JSON list of C-alpha atoms in Angstrom, two decimals:
[
{"chain": "A", "resi": 1, "resn": "MET", "atom": "CA", "xyz": [11.27, 15.32, -14.96]},
{"chain": "A", "resi": 2, "resn": "LYS", "atom": "CA", "xyz": [12.87, 18.09, -12.93]},
{"chain": "A", "resi": 3, "resn": "LEU", "atom": "CA", "xyz": [12.53, 18.09, -9.18]},
{"chain": "A", "resi": 4, "resn": "SER", "atom": "CA", "xyz": [11.67, 21.80, -9.31]},
{"chain": "A", "resi": 5, "resn": "ASP", "atom": "CA", "xyz": [8.44, 20.78, -11.09]},
{"chain": "A", "resi": 6, "resn": "ALA", "atom": "CA", "xyz": [7.10, 19.66, -7.71]},
{"chain": "A", "resi": 7, "resn": "LYS", "atom": "CA", "xyz": [6.42, 23.31, -6.86]},
{"chain": "A", "resi": 8, "resn": "LEU", "atom": "CA", "xyz": [4.18, 23.69, -9.90]},
{"chain": "A", "resi": 9, "resn": "ILE", "atom": "CA", "xyz": [2.47, 20.39, -9.18]},
{"chain": "A", "resi": 10, "resn": "ALA", "atom": "CA", "xyz": [1.70, 21.42, -5.61]},
{"chain": "A", "resi": 11, "resn": "THR", "atom": "CA", "xyz": [0.25, 24.70, -6.90]},
{"chain": "A", "resi": 12, "resn": "VAL", "atom": "CA", "xyz": [-2.09, 22.88, -9.29]},
{"chain": "A", "resi": 13, "resn": "THR", "atom": "CA", "xyz": [-3.17, 20.53, -6.53]},
{"chain": "A", "resi": 14, "resn": "CYS", "atom": "CA", "xyz": [-4.02, 23.37, -4.17]},
{"chain": "A", "resi": 15, "resn": "ILE", "atom": "CA", "xyz": [-6.27, 25.26, -6.59]},
{"chain": "A", "resi": 16, "resn": "VAL", "atom": "CA", "xyz": [-9.76, 25.86, -5.16]},
{"chain": "A", "resi": 17, "resn": "LEU", "atom": "CA", "xyz": [-11.65, 23.30, -7.24]},
{"chain": "A", "resi": 18, "resn": "VAL", "atom": "CA", "xyz": [-15.30, 23.83, -8.06]},
{"chain": "A", "resi": 19, "resn": "LEU", "atom": "CA", "xyz": [-16.46, 20.78, -9.99]},
{"chain": "A", "resi": 20, "resn": "HIS", "atom": "CA", "xyz": [-17.46, 17.65, -8.14]},
{"chain": "A", "resi": 21, "resn": "VAL", "atom": "CA", "xyz": [-18.98, 14.74, -10.02]},
{"chain": "A", "resi": 22, "resn": "ARG", "atom": "CA", "xyz": [-20.00, 11.27, -8.97]},
{"chain": "A", "resi": 23, "resn": "GLY", "atom": "CA", "xyz": [-17.13, 8.79, -9.23]},
{"chain": "A", "resi": 24, "resn": "GLN", "atom": "CA", "xyz": [-17.04, 5.03, -9.20]},
{"chain": "A", "resi": 25, "resn": "ARG", "atom": "CA", "xyz": [-16.81, 5.17, -5.40]},
{"chain": "A", "resi": 26, "resn": "SER", "atom": "CA", "xyz": [-18.34, 7.54, -2.89]},
{"chain": "A", "resi": 27, "resn": "ASP", "atom": "CA", "xyz": [-14.91, 8.53, -1.57]},
{"chain": "A", "resi": 28, "resn": "GLU", "atom": "CA", "xyz": [-13.63, 9.66, -4.99]},
{"chain": "A", "resi": 29, "resn": "SER", "atom": "CA", "xyz": [-13.89, 13.21, -6.33]},
{"chain": "A", "resi": 30, "resn": "TYR", "atom": "CA", "xyz": [-13.36, 14.38, -9.93]},
{"chain": "A", "resi": 31, "resn": "TYR", "atom": "CA", "xyz": [-12.31, 17.80, -11.21]},
{"chain": "A", "resi": 32, "resn": "LEU", "atom": "CA", "xyz": [-11.99, 19.34, -14.69]},
{"chain": "A", "resi": 33, "resn": "PHE", "atom": "CA", "xyz": [-9.26, 21.74, -15.91]},
{"chain": "A", "resi": 34, "resn": "ASP", "atom": "CA", "xyz": [-8.89, 23.79, -19.08]},
{"chain": "A", "resi": 35, "resn": "SER", "atom": "CA", "xyz": [-5.71, 24.12, -21.17]},
{"chain": "A", "resi": 36, "resn": "ALA", "atom": "CA", "xyz": [-4.30, 26.69, -18.70]},
{"chain": "A", "resi": 37, "resn": "TRP", "atom": "CA", "xyz": [-4.94, 24.37, -15.73]},
{"chain": "A", "resi": 38, "resn": "LYS", "atom": "CA", "xyz": [-7.78, 26.51, -14.47]},
{"chain": "A", "resi": 39, "resn": "SER", "atom": "CA", "xyz": [-10.74, 24.68, -12.97]},
{"chain": "A", "resi": 40, "resn": "THR", "atom": "CA", "xyz": [-13.84, 24.63, -15.15]},
{"chain": "A", "resi": 41, "resn": "THR", "atom": "CA", "xyz": [-17.38, 23.26, -15.10]},
{"chain": "A", "resi": 42, "resn": "VAL", "atom": "CA", "xyz": [-17.68, 23.37, -18.91]},
{"chain": "A", "resi": 43, "resn": "LEU", "atom": "CA", "xyz": [-16.84, 20.01, -20.43]},
{"chain": "A", "resi": 44, "resn": "LYS", "atom": "CA", "xyz": [-16.06, 21.41, -23.89]},
{"chain": "A", "resi": 45, "resn": "ASP", "atom": "CA", "xyz": [-13.40, 23.65, -22.33]},
{"chain": "A", "resi": 46, "resn": "ALA", "atom": "CA", "xyz": [-11.77, 20.81, -20.40]},
{"chain": "A", "resi": 47, "resn": "ARG", "atom": "CA", "xyz": [-8.42, 19.37, -21.48]},
{"chain": "A", "resi": 48, "resn": "TYR", "atom": "CA", "xyz": [-7.44, 17.58, -18.27]},
{"chain": "A", "resi": 49, "resn": "PHE", "atom": "CA", "xyz": [-9.08, 16.08, -15.23]},
{"chain": "A", "resi": 50, "resn": "ALA", "atom": "CA", "xyz": [-8.02, 14.84, -11.81]},
{"chain": "A", "resi": 51, "resn": "ARG", "atom": "CA", "xyz": [-9.35, 12.17, -9.48]},
{"chain": "A", "resi": 52, "resn": "ALA", "atom": "CA", "xyz": [-8.74, 12.43, -5.75]},
{"chain": "A", "resi": 53, "resn": "LYS", "atom": "CA", "xyz": [-9.12, 9.42, -3.50]},
{"chain": "A", "resi": 54, "resn": "PRO", "atom": "CA", "xyz": [-7.94, 8.44, 0.00]},
{"chain": "A", "resi": 55, "resn": "SER", "atom": "CA", "xyz": [-4.46, 7.00, 0.49]},
{"chain": "A", "resi": 56, "resn": "GLY", "atom": "CA", "xyz": [-4.18, 5.86, 4.09]},
{"chain": "A", "resi": 57, "resn": "ASP", "atom": "CA", "xyz": [-5.62, 7.86, 6.94]},
{"chain": "A", "resi": 58, "resn": "SER", "atom": "CA", "xyz": [-3.95, 11.21, 6.33]},
{"chain": "A", "resi": 59, "resn": "CYS", "atom": "CA", "xyz": [-3.17, 11.43, 2.59]},
{"chain": "A", "resi": 60, "resn": "GLU", "atom": "CA", "xyz": [-4.89, 11.57, -0.79]},
{"chain": "A", "resi": 61, "resn": "GLN", "atom": "CA", "xyz": [-3.79, 10.14, -4.11]},
{"chain": "A", "resi": 62, "resn": "TRP", "atom": "CA", "xyz": [-4.37, 12.41, -7.11]},
{"chain": "A", "resi": 63, "resn": "ASP", "atom": "CA", "xyz": [-4.51, 10.78, -10.55]},
{"chain": "A", "resi": 64, "resn": "VAL", "atom": "CA", "xyz": [-4.10, 13.49, -13.20]},
{"chain": "A", "resi": 65, "resn": "TYR", "atom": "CA", "xyz": [-5.15, 12.60, -16.77]},
{"chain": "A", "resi": 66, "resn": "ARG", "atom": "CA", "xyz": [-5.47, 14.08, -20.20]},
{"chain": "A", "resi": 67, "resn": "LEU", "atom": "CA", "xyz": [-9.13, 14.10, -21.14]},
{"chain": "A", "resi": 68, "resn": "ASN", "atom": "CA", "xyz": [-9.85, 10.74, -22.85]},
{"chain": "A", "resi": 69, "resn": "GLY", "atom": "CA", "xyz": [-6.14, 10.01, -22.72]},
{"chain": "A", "resi": 70, "resn": "PRO", "atom": "CA", "xyz": [-3.32, 8.67, -20.54]},
{"chain": "A", "resi": 71, "resn": "LEU", "atom": "CA", "xyz": [-1.98, 9.70, -17.18]},
{"chain": "A", "resi": 72, "resn": "ILE", "atom": "CA", "xyz": [0.12, 12.81, -16.73]},
{"chain": "A", "resi": 73, "resn": "ARG", "atom": "CA", "xyz": [1.11, 12.07, -13.15]},
{"chain": "A", "resi": 74, "resn": "ILE", "atom": "CA", "xyz": [0.08, 10.40, -9.92]},
{"chain": "A", "resi": 75, "resn": "GLU", "atom": "CA", "xyz": [0.84, 12.22, -6.70]},
{"chain": "A", "resi": 76, "resn": "THR", "atom": "CA", "xyz": [0.29, 11.48, -3.02]},
{"chain": "A", "resi": 77, "resn": "ASN", "atom": "CA", "xyz": [-0.29, 14.46, -0.74]},
{"chain": "A", "resi": 78, "resn": "LYS", "atom": "CA", "xyz": [-1.21, 15.12, 2.85]},
{"chain": "A", "resi": 79, "resn": "LYS", "atom": "CA", "xyz": [-4.73, 16.31, 3.58]},
{"chain": "A", "resi": 80, "resn": "ASP", "atom": "CA", "xyz": [-3.35, 19.55, 4.99]},
{"chain": "A", "resi": 81, "resn": "GLU", "atom": "CA", "xyz": [-3.82, 23.17, 3.96]},
{"chain": "A", "resi": 82, "resn": "ASN", "atom": "CA", "xyz": [-0.94, 23.07, 1.47]},
{"chain": "A", "resi": 83, "resn": "GLY", "atom": "CA", "xyz": [-1.42, 19.58, 0.06]},
{"chain": "A", "resi": 84, "resn": "THR", "atom": "CA", "xyz": [2.13, 18.69, 1.13]},
{"chain": "A", "resi": 85, "resn": "ALA", "atom": "CA", "xyz": [3.76, 16.02, -1.04]},
{"chain": "A", "resi": 86, "resn": "HIS", "atom": "CA", "xyz": [4.04, 12.91, 1.11]},
{"chain": "A", "resi": 87, "resn": "GLY", "atom": "CA", "xyz": [4.33, 9.51, -0.53]},
{"chain": "A", "resi": 88, "resn": "ARG", "atom": "CA", "xyz": [4.83, 8.16, -4.03]},
{"chain": "A", "resi": 89, "resn": "TYR", "atom": "CA", "xyz": [4.87, 10.39, -7.12]},
{"chain": "A", "resi": 90, "resn": "SER", "atom": "CA", "xyz": [5.12, 9.26, -10.73]},
{"chain": "A", "resi": 91, "resn": "TRP", "atom": "CA", "xyz": [5.22, 11.14, -14.02]},
{"chain": "A", "resi": 92, "resn": "TYR", "atom": "CA", "xyz": [4.24, 9.90, -17.49]},
{"chain": "A", "resi": 93, "resn": "ASP", "atom": "CA", "xyz": [5.15, 10.98, -21.02]},
{"chain": "A", "resi": 94, "resn": "ARG", "atom": "CA", "xyz": [2.60, 11.95, -23.68]},
{"chain": "A", "resi": 95, "resn": "GLN", "atom": "CA", "xyz": [2.17, 8.32, -24.76]},
{"chain": "A", "resi": 96, "resn": "GLY", "atom": "CA", "xyz": [1.43, 7.22, -21.19]},
{"chain": "A", "resi": 97, "resn": "TYR", "atom": "CA", "xyz": [4.77, 5.54, -20.43]},
{"chain": "A", "resi": 98, "resn": "MET", "atom": "CA", "xyz": [6.12, 6.12, -16.94]},
{"chain": "A", "resi": 99, "resn": "ASP", "atom": "CA", "xyz": [8.95, 8.64, -17.05]},
{"chain": "A", "resi": 100, "resn": "SER", "atom": "CA", "xyz": [9.96, 8.78, -13.38]},
{"chain": "A", "resi": 101, "resn": "LEU", "atom": "CA", "xyz": [9.00, 7.47, -9.96]},
{"chain": "A", "resi": 102, "resn": "GLY", "atom": "CA", "xyz": [9.96, 8.37, -6.41]},
{"chain": "A", "resi": 103, "resn": "ASN", "atom": "CA", "xyz": [8.85, 9.44, -2.96]},
{"chain": "A", "resi": 104, "resn": "TYR", "atom": "CA", "xyz": [8.43, 12.57, -0.88]},
{"chain": "A", "resi": 105, "resn": "VAL", "atom": "CA", "xyz": [8.44, 12.85, 2.90]},
{"chain": "A", "resi": 106, "resn": "ASN", "atom": "CA", "xyz": [6.81, 16.04, 4.18]},
{"chain": "A", "resi": 107, "resn": "GLY", "atom": "CA", "xyz": [7.50, 17.80, 0.88]},
{"chain": "A", "resi": 108, "resn": "ILE", "atom": "CA", "xyz": [11.14, 16.66, 0.65]},
{"chain": "A", "resi": 109, "resn": "VAL", "atom": "CA", "xyz": [12.49, 14.13, -1.87]},
{"chain": "A", "resi": 110, "resn": "ASN", "atom": "CA", "xyz": [13.68, 10.99, -0.14]},
{"chain": "A", "resi": 111, "resn": "GLY", "atom": "CA", "xyz": [14.83, 7.49, -1.01]},
{"chain": "A", "resi": 112, "resn": "ASP", "atom": "CA", "xyz": [15.33, 6.06, -4.48]},
{"chain": "A", "resi": 113, "resn": "TRP", "atom": "CA", "xyz": [14.10, 7.90, -7.57]},
{"chain": "A", "resi": 114, "resn": "TYR", "atom": "CA", "xyz": [13.96, 6.02, -10.88]},
{"chain": "A", "resi": 115, "resn": "TYR", "atom": "CA", "xyz": [13.94, 7.42, -14.44]},
{"chain": "A", "resi": 116, "resn": "TYR", "atom": "CA", "xyz": [12.83, 5.29, -17.37]},
{"chain": "A", "resi": 117, "resn": "ASN", "atom": "CA", "xyz": [13.11, 5.22, -21.15]},
{"chain": "A", "resi": 118, "resn": "ASP", "atom": "CA", "xyz": [10.08, 4.85, -23.43]},
{"chain": "A", "resi": 119, "resn": "THR", "atom": "CA", "xyz": [10.27, 1.04, -23.33]},
{"chain": "A", "resi": 120, "resn": "GLY", "atom": "CA", "xyz": [10.11, 0.88, -19.53]},
{"chain": "A", "resi": 121, "resn": "GLY", "atom": "CA", "xyz": [13.82, 0.24, -19.10]},
{"chain": "A", "resi": 122, "resn": "LEU", "atom": "CA", "xyz": [15.67, 1.91, -16.24]},
{"chain": "A", "resi": 123, "resn": "ARG", "atom": "CA", "xyz": [17.96, 4.64, -17.55]},
{"chain": "A", "resi": 124, "resn": "TYR", "atom": "CA", "xyz": [18.91, 6.56, -14.40]},
{"chain": "A", "resi": 125, "resn": "GLN", "atom": "CA", "xyz": [18.63, 6.26, -10.63]},
{"chain": "A", "resi": 126, "resn": "LYS", "atom": "CA", "xyz": [19.16, 8.78, -7.83]},
{"chain": "A", "resi": 127, "resn": "ARG", "atom": "CA", "xyz": [19.14, 8.23, -4.07]},
{"chain": "A", "resi": 128, "resn": "PHE", "atom": "CA", "xyz": [18.22, 11.01, -1.66]},
{"chain": "A", "resi": 129, "resn": "ALA", "atom": "CA", "xyz": [18.48, 11.31, 2.11]},
{"chain": "A", "resi": 130, "resn": "MET", "atom": "CA", "xyz": [15.82, 13.88, 3.00]},
{"chain": "A", "resi": 131, "resn": "GLY", "atom": "CA", "xyz": [16.59, 16.18, 0.08]},
{"chain": "A", "resi": 132, "resn": "LYS", "atom": "CA", "xyz": [20.32, 15.51, -0.18]},
{"chain": "A", "resi": 133, "resn": "LEU", "atom": "CA", "xyz": [21.56, 13.57, -3.21]},
{"chain": "A", "resi": 134, "resn": "VAL", "atom": "CA", "xyz": [23.79, 10.77, -1.88]},
{"chain": "A", "resi": 135, "resn": "TRP", "atom": "CA", "xyz": [24.13, 8.45, -4.89]},
{"chain": "A", "resi": 136, "resn": "GLU", "atom": "CA", "xyz": [23.30, 8.31, -8.60]},
{"chain": "A", "resi": 137, "resn": "LYS", "atom": "CA", "xyz": [23.92, 6.04, -11.55]},
{"chain": "A", "resi": 138, "resn": "ASP", "atom": "CA", "xyz": [23.42, 6.32, -15.30]},
{"chain": "A", "resi": 139, "resn": "PHE", "atom": "CA", "xyz": [22.27, 2.89, -16.48]},
{"chain": "A", "resi": 140, "resn": "SER", "atom": "CA", "xyz": [22.13, 4.01, -20.11]},
{"chain": "A", "resi": 141, "resn": "LYS", "atom": "CA", "xyz": [25.96, 3.95, -20.08]},
{"chain": "A", "resi": 142, "resn": "ASP", "atom": "CA", "xyz": [26.27, 0.73, -18.11]},
{"chain": "A", "resi": 143, "resn": "THR", "atom": "CA", "xyz": [27.05, -1.90, -20.74]},
{"chain": "A", "resi": 144, "resn": "SER", "atom": "CA", "xyz": [27.49, -4.56, -18.06]},
{"chain": "A", "resi": 145, "resn": "HIS", "atom": "CA", "xyz": [23.89, -4.21, -16.86]},
{"chain": "A", "resi": 146, "resn": "LYS", "atom": "CA", "xyz": [22.19, -7.48, -17.80]},
{"chain": "A", "resi": 147, "resn": "LYS", "atom": "CA", "xyz": [18.97, -9.24, -16.96]},
{"chain": "A", "resi": 148, "resn": "TYR", "atom": "CA", "xyz": [19.33, -11.22, -13.74]},
{"chain": "A", "resi": 149, "resn": "GLU", "atom": "CA", "xyz": [19.54, -14.98, -14.22]},
{"chain": "A", "resi": 150, "resn": "LEU", "atom": "CA", "xyz": [18.28, -17.34, -11.54]},
{"chain": "A", "resi": 151, "resn": "LYS", "atom": "CA", "xyz": [20.91, -19.39, -9.74]},
{"chain": "A", "resi": 152, "resn": "GLU", "atom": "CA", "xyz": [20.62, -22.92, -8.40]},
{"chain": "A", "resi": 153, "resn": "GLY", "atom": "CA", "xyz": [18.15, -23.04, -5.54]},
{"chain": "A", "resi": 154, "resn": "GLU", "atom": "CA", "xyz": [16.44, -19.79, -6.58]},
{"chain": "A", "resi": 155, "resn": "LYS", "atom": "CA", "xyz": [12.90, -19.59, -7.87]},
{"chain": "A", "resi": 156, "resn": "GLU", "atom": "CA", "xyz": [10.83, -16.78, -9.34]},
{"chain": "A", "resi": 157, "resn": "SER", "atom": "CA", "xyz": [7.33, -16.16, -8.02]},
{"chain": "A", "resi": 158, "resn": "GLU", "atom": "CA", "xyz": [4.63, -17.95, -9.98]},
{"chain": "A", "resi": 159, "resn": "PHE", "atom": "CA", "xyz": [0.85, -17.96, -10.11]},
{"chain": "A", "resi": 160, "resn": "GLU", "atom": "CA", "xyz": [-0.39, -21.22, -8.63]},
{"chain": "A", "resi": 161, "resn": "GLY", "atom": "CA", "xyz": [-0.94, -23.49, -11.62]},
{"chain": "A", "resi": 162, "resn": "GLY", "atom": "CA", "xyz": [1.59, -21.71, -13.80]},
{"chain": "A", "resi": 163, "resn": "LEU", "atom": "CA", "xyz": [1.42, -19.29, -16.70]},
{"chain": "A", "resi": 164, "resn": "ALA", "atom": "CA", "xyz": [-1.43, -21.05, -18.48]},
{"chain": "A", "resi": 165, "resn": "ARG", "atom": "CA", "xyz": [-3.68, -20.85, -15.41]},
{"chain": "A", "resi": 166, "resn": "TRP", "atom": "CA", "xyz": [-2.72, -17.19, -14.89]},
{"chain": "A", "resi": 167, "resn": "GLN", "atom": "CA", "xyz": [-3.80, -16.43, -18.44]},
{"chain": "A", "resi": 168, "resn": "ARG", "atom": "CA", "xyz": [-7.09, -18.26, -17.89]},
{"chain": "A", "resi": 169, "resn": "TYR", "atom": "CA", "xyz": [-7.64, -16.22, -14.74]},
{"chain": "A", "resi": 170, "resn": "LEU", "atom": "CA", "xyz": [-7.06, -12.95, -16.64]},
{"chain": "A", "resi": 171, "resn": "ASN", "atom": "CA", "xyz": [-9.34, -13.97, -19.51]},
{"chain": "A", "resi": 172, "resn": "LYS", "atom": "CA", "xyz": [-12.13, -15.14, -17.17]},
{"chain": "A", "resi": 173, "resn": "ASN", "atom": "CA", "xyz": [-12.15, -12.00, -15.03]},
{"chain": "A", "resi": 174, "resn": "PHE", "atom": "CA", "xyz": [-11.46, -9.44, -17.77]},
{"chain": "A", "resi": 175, "resn": "ARG", "atom": "CA", "xyz": [-14.15, -6.82, -18.42]},
{"chain": "A", "resi": 176, "resn": "TYR", "atom": "CA", "xyz": [-13.94, -4.20, -21.16]},
{"chain": "A", "resi": 177, "resn": "PRO", "atom": "CA", "xyz": [-15.07, -0.92, -19.53]},
{"chain": "A", "resi": 178, "resn": "GLU", "atom": "CA", "xyz": [-18.25, 0.41, -21.13]},
{"chain": "A", "resi": 179, "resn": "ALA", "atom": "CA", "xyz": [-16.95, 4.00, -20.98]},
{"chain": "A", "resi": 180, "resn": "ALA", "atom": "CA", "xyz": [-13.91, 3.12, -23.11]},
{"chain": "A", "resi": 181, "resn": "SER", "atom": "CA", "xyz": [-15.86, 0.82, -25.43]},
{"chain": "A", "resi": 182, "resn": "LYS", "atom": "CA", "xyz": [-18.40, 3.53, -26.31]},
{"chain": "A", "resi": 183, "resn": "ARG", "atom": "CA", "xyz": [-15.56, 5.93, -27.18]},
{"chain": "A", "resi": 184, "resn": "GLU", "atom": "CA", "xyz": [-13.67, 3.16, -29.03]},
{"chain": "A", "resi": 185, "resn": "ILE", "atom": "CA", "xyz": [-10.59, 3.59, -26.83]},
{"chain": "A", "resi": 186, "resn": "GLN", "atom": "CA", "xyz": [-8.15, 0.70, -26.94]},
{"chain": "A", "resi": 187, "resn": "GLY", "atom": "CA", "xyz": [-4.53, -0.02, -26.10]},
{"chain": "A", "resi": 188, "resn": "THR", "atom": "CA", "xyz": [-2.23, -1.91, -23.74]},
{"chain": "A", "resi": 189, "resn": "VAL", "atom": "CA", "xyz": [-2.01, -1.00, -20.07]},
{"chain": "A", "resi": 190, "resn": "ARG", "atom": "CA", "xyz": [1.07, -2.20, -18.21]},
{"chain": "A", "resi": 191, "resn": "ILE", "atom": "CA", "xyz": [0.91, -2.83, -14.46]},
{"chain": "A", "resi": 192, "resn": "TRP", "atom": "CA", "xyz": [3.77, -3.22, -12.01]},
{"chain": "A", "resi": 193, "resn": "PHE", "atom": "CA", "xyz": [3.08, -5.16, -8.82]},
{"chain": "A", "resi": 194, "resn": "THR", "atom": "CA", "xyz": [4.80, -7.13, -6.08]},
{"chain": "A", "resi": 195, "resn": "VAL", "atom": "CA", "xyz": [4.25, -10.62, -4.71]},
{"chain": "A", "resi": 196, "resn": "ASP", "atom": "CA", "xyz": [5.09, -10.76, -1.01]},
{"chain": "A", "resi": 197, "resn": "THR", "atom": "CA", "xyz": [6.56, -13.66, 0.97]},
{"chain": "A", "resi": 198, "resn": "ASP", "atom": "CA", "xyz": [3.07, -15.04, 1.60]},
{"chain": "A", "resi": 199, "resn": "GLY", "atom": "CA", "xyz": [2.24, -15.00, -2.12]},
{"chain": "A", "resi": 200, "resn": "ILE", "atom": "CA", "xyz": [-0.13, -12.05, -1.80]},
{"chain": "A", "resi": 201, "resn": "VAL", "atom": "CA", "xyz": [-0.26, -9.46, -4.59]},
{"chain": "A", "resi": 202, "resn": "GLN", "atom": "CA", "xyz": [0.48, -5.94, -3.36]},
{"chain": "A", "resi": 203, "resn": "ASP", "atom": "CA", "xyz": [1.35, -2.42, -4.51]},
{"chain": "A", "resi": 204, "resn": "SER", "atom": "CA", "xyz": [-0.08, -2.52, -8.05]},
{"chain": "A", "resi": 205, "resn": "TRP", "atom": "CA", "xyz": [0.86, 0.60, -10.02]},
{"chain": "A", "resi": 206, "resn": "VAL", "atom": "CA", "xyz": [0.34, 1.84, -13.58]},
{"chain": "A", "resi": 207, "resn": "ALA", "atom": "CA", "xyz": [3.57, 1.71, -15.59]},
{"chain": "A", "resi": 208, "resn": "LYS", "atom": "CA", "xyz": [1.94, 2.33, -18.98]},
{"chain": "A", "resi": 209, "resn": "SER", "atom": "CA", "xyz": [-1.35, 4.25, -19.05]},
{"chain": "A", "resi": 210, "resn": "VAL", "atom": "CA", "xyz": [-3.99, 4.42, -21.80]},
{"chain": "A", "resi": 211, "resn": "GLU", "atom": "CA", "xyz": [-7.12, 5.96, -20.23]},
{"chain": "A", "resi": 212, "resn": "LEU", "atom": "CA", "xyz": [-8.72, 6.04, -16.79]},
{"chain": "A", "resi": 213, "resn": "SER", "atom": "CA", "xyz": [-11.28, 3.25, -17.15]},
{"chain": "A", "resi": 214, "resn": "LEU", "atom": "CA", "xyz": [-8.80, 0.92, -18.89]},
{"chain": "A", "resi": 215, "resn": "ASP", "atom": "CA", "xyz": [-6.13, 1.65, -16.28]},
{"chain": "A", "resi": 216, "resn": "ASP", "atom": "CA", "xyz": [-8.64, 0.96, -13.50]},
{"chain": "A", "resi": 217, "resn": "GLU", "atom": "CA", "xyz": [-9.70, -2.35, -15.02]},
{"chain": "A", "resi": 218, "resn": "ALA", "atom": "CA", "xyz": [-6.08, -3.50, -15.39]},
{"chain": "A", "resi": 219, "resn": "ILE", "atom": "CA", "xyz": [-5.38, -2.56, -11.77]},
{"chain": "A", "resi": 220, "resn": "ARG", "atom": "CA", "xyz": [-8.55, -4.38, -10.64]},
{"chain": "A", "resi": 221, "resn": "LEU", "atom": "CA", "xyz": [-7.50, -7.60, -12.39]},
{"chain": "A", "resi": 222, "resn": "ILE", "atom": "CA", "xyz": [-4.20, -7.60, -10.56]},
{"chain": "A", "resi": 223, "resn": "ARG", "atom": "CA", "xyz": [-5.58, -6.59, -7.15]},
{"chain": "A", "resi": 224, "resn": "ILE", "atom": "CA", "xyz": [-8.19, -9.37, -7.01]},
{"chain": "A", "resi": 225, "resn": "SER", "atom": "CA", "xyz": [-5.64, -12.01, -7.97]},
{"chain": "A", "resi": 226, "resn": "PRO", "atom": "CA", "xyz": [-5.57, -15.18, -5.88]},
{"chain": "A", "resi": 227, "resn": "LYS", "atom": "CA", "xyz": [-2.34, -16.12, -4.10]},
{"chain": "A", "resi": 228, "resn": "TRP", "atom": "CA", "xyz": [0.90, -16.82, -5.92]},
{"chain": "A", "resi": 229, "resn": "THR", "atom": "CA", "xyz": [3.79, -19.10, -4.97]},
{"chain": "A", "resi": 230, "resn": "PRO", "atom": "CA", "xyz": [6.40, -16.64, -3.62]},
{"chain": "A", "resi": 231, "resn": "ALA", "atom": "CA", "xyz": [9.92, -16.28, -4.96]},
{"chain": "A", "resi": 232, "resn": "VAL", "atom": "CA", "xyz": [12.82, -18.06, -3.23]},
{"chain": "A", "resi": 233, "resn": "LYS", "atom": "CA", "xyz": [16.39, -16.81, -2.79]},
{"chain": "A", "resi": 234, "resn": "ASP", "atom": "CA", "xyz": [19.11, -18.28, -0.58]},
{"chain": "A", "resi": 235, "resn": "GLY", "atom": "CA", "xyz": [16.57, -20.81, 0.65]},
{"chain": "A", "resi": 236, "resn": "ARG", "atom": "CA", "xyz": [14.16, -18.12, 1.89]},
{"chain": "A", "resi": 237, "resn": "LYS", "atom": "CA", "xyz": [10.92, -16.72, 0.54]},
{"chain": "A", "resi": 238, "resn": "VAL", "atom": "CA", "xyz": [11.42, -13.16, -0.74]},
{"chain": "A", "resi": 239, "resn": "LYS", "atom": "CA", "xyz": [9.35, -10.35, -2.23]},
{"chain": "A", "resi": 240, "resn": "SER", "atom": "CA", "xyz": [9.40, -10.23, -6.03]},
{"chain": "A", "resi": 241, "resn": "TYR", "atom": "CA", "xyz": [8.48, -7.64, -8.64]},
{"chain": "A", "resi": 242, "resn": "LYS", "atom": "CA", "xyz": [6.28, -8.39, -11.63]},
{"chain": "A", "resi": 243, "resn": "THR", "atom": "CA", "xyz": [5.04, -6.69, -14.80]},
{"chain": "A", "resi": 244, "resn": "GLN", "atom": "CA", "xyz": [1.75, -7.54, -16.50]},
{"chain": "A", "resi": 245, "resn": "PRO", "atom": "CA", "xyz": [0.46, -6.09, -19.78]},
{"chain": "A", "resi": 246, "resn": "VAL", "atom": "CA", "xyz": [-3.33, -6.04, -20.18]},
{"chain": "A", "resi": 247, "resn": "ILE", "atom": "CA", "xyz": [-4.46, -5.69, -23.79]},
{"chain": "A", "resi": 248, "resn": "PHE", "atom": "CA", "xyz": [-7.73, -3.93, -24.63]},
{"chain": "A", "resi": 249, "resn": "ARG", "atom": "CA", "xyz": [-8.81, -4.50, -28.25]},
{"chain": "A", "resi": 250, "resn": "LEU", "atom": "CA", "xyz": [-12.27, -3.95, -29.71]},
{"chain": "A", "resi": 251, "resn": "GLN", "atom": "CA", "xyz": [-13.50, -6.68, -32.02]}
]
């Protein structure tokens, strides 16, 4: 991903869109695009589509997909005349793996930006202060970078009842989306989420996409999760970061 791509992305977002179809919710809108990213009302000409939905009071989240395929990007923009980038952006490769993730503030890159390899591992990180690069690191060359090991007195967050009960929860609440089933679409969606200091699941995000309805179902499973036991570090409850694969296989 190149940061200059944001200009192209903003241009696509600001196209005068003409197709509006009924979504899963009344506050969602859907739009079709052809191979040249021109809006179309002809399904056979469509190669991509976008879903717009509210993100807070003043922004919209745009989920941009290949038709019957994985995410291309997720962007968060202001509801202003220019669709100014404001919030989290993420890009995905052709197989649906997240390629990069970061934030904009009023159209300017800000904070930490992360770049991943095709297995979800962090390969590069940049830190910006309102557009100015202040720090960067290449983790692909960092041979000392190892998985963190818990120390005495530390505890990772855990679903109440442990892993076995978490798996039972997933199995009990899992629904195979009819739209994907009819088209025989299957695969593994991977969701990133956080568990806060009260054990509440927050900020679920697609790390590996397959298709819209499968992605939505995986996100739903995580978002409706009951409370967890929060992580502990230095004797205090802390926020923790989790990854959950959700497998969709037709029998």
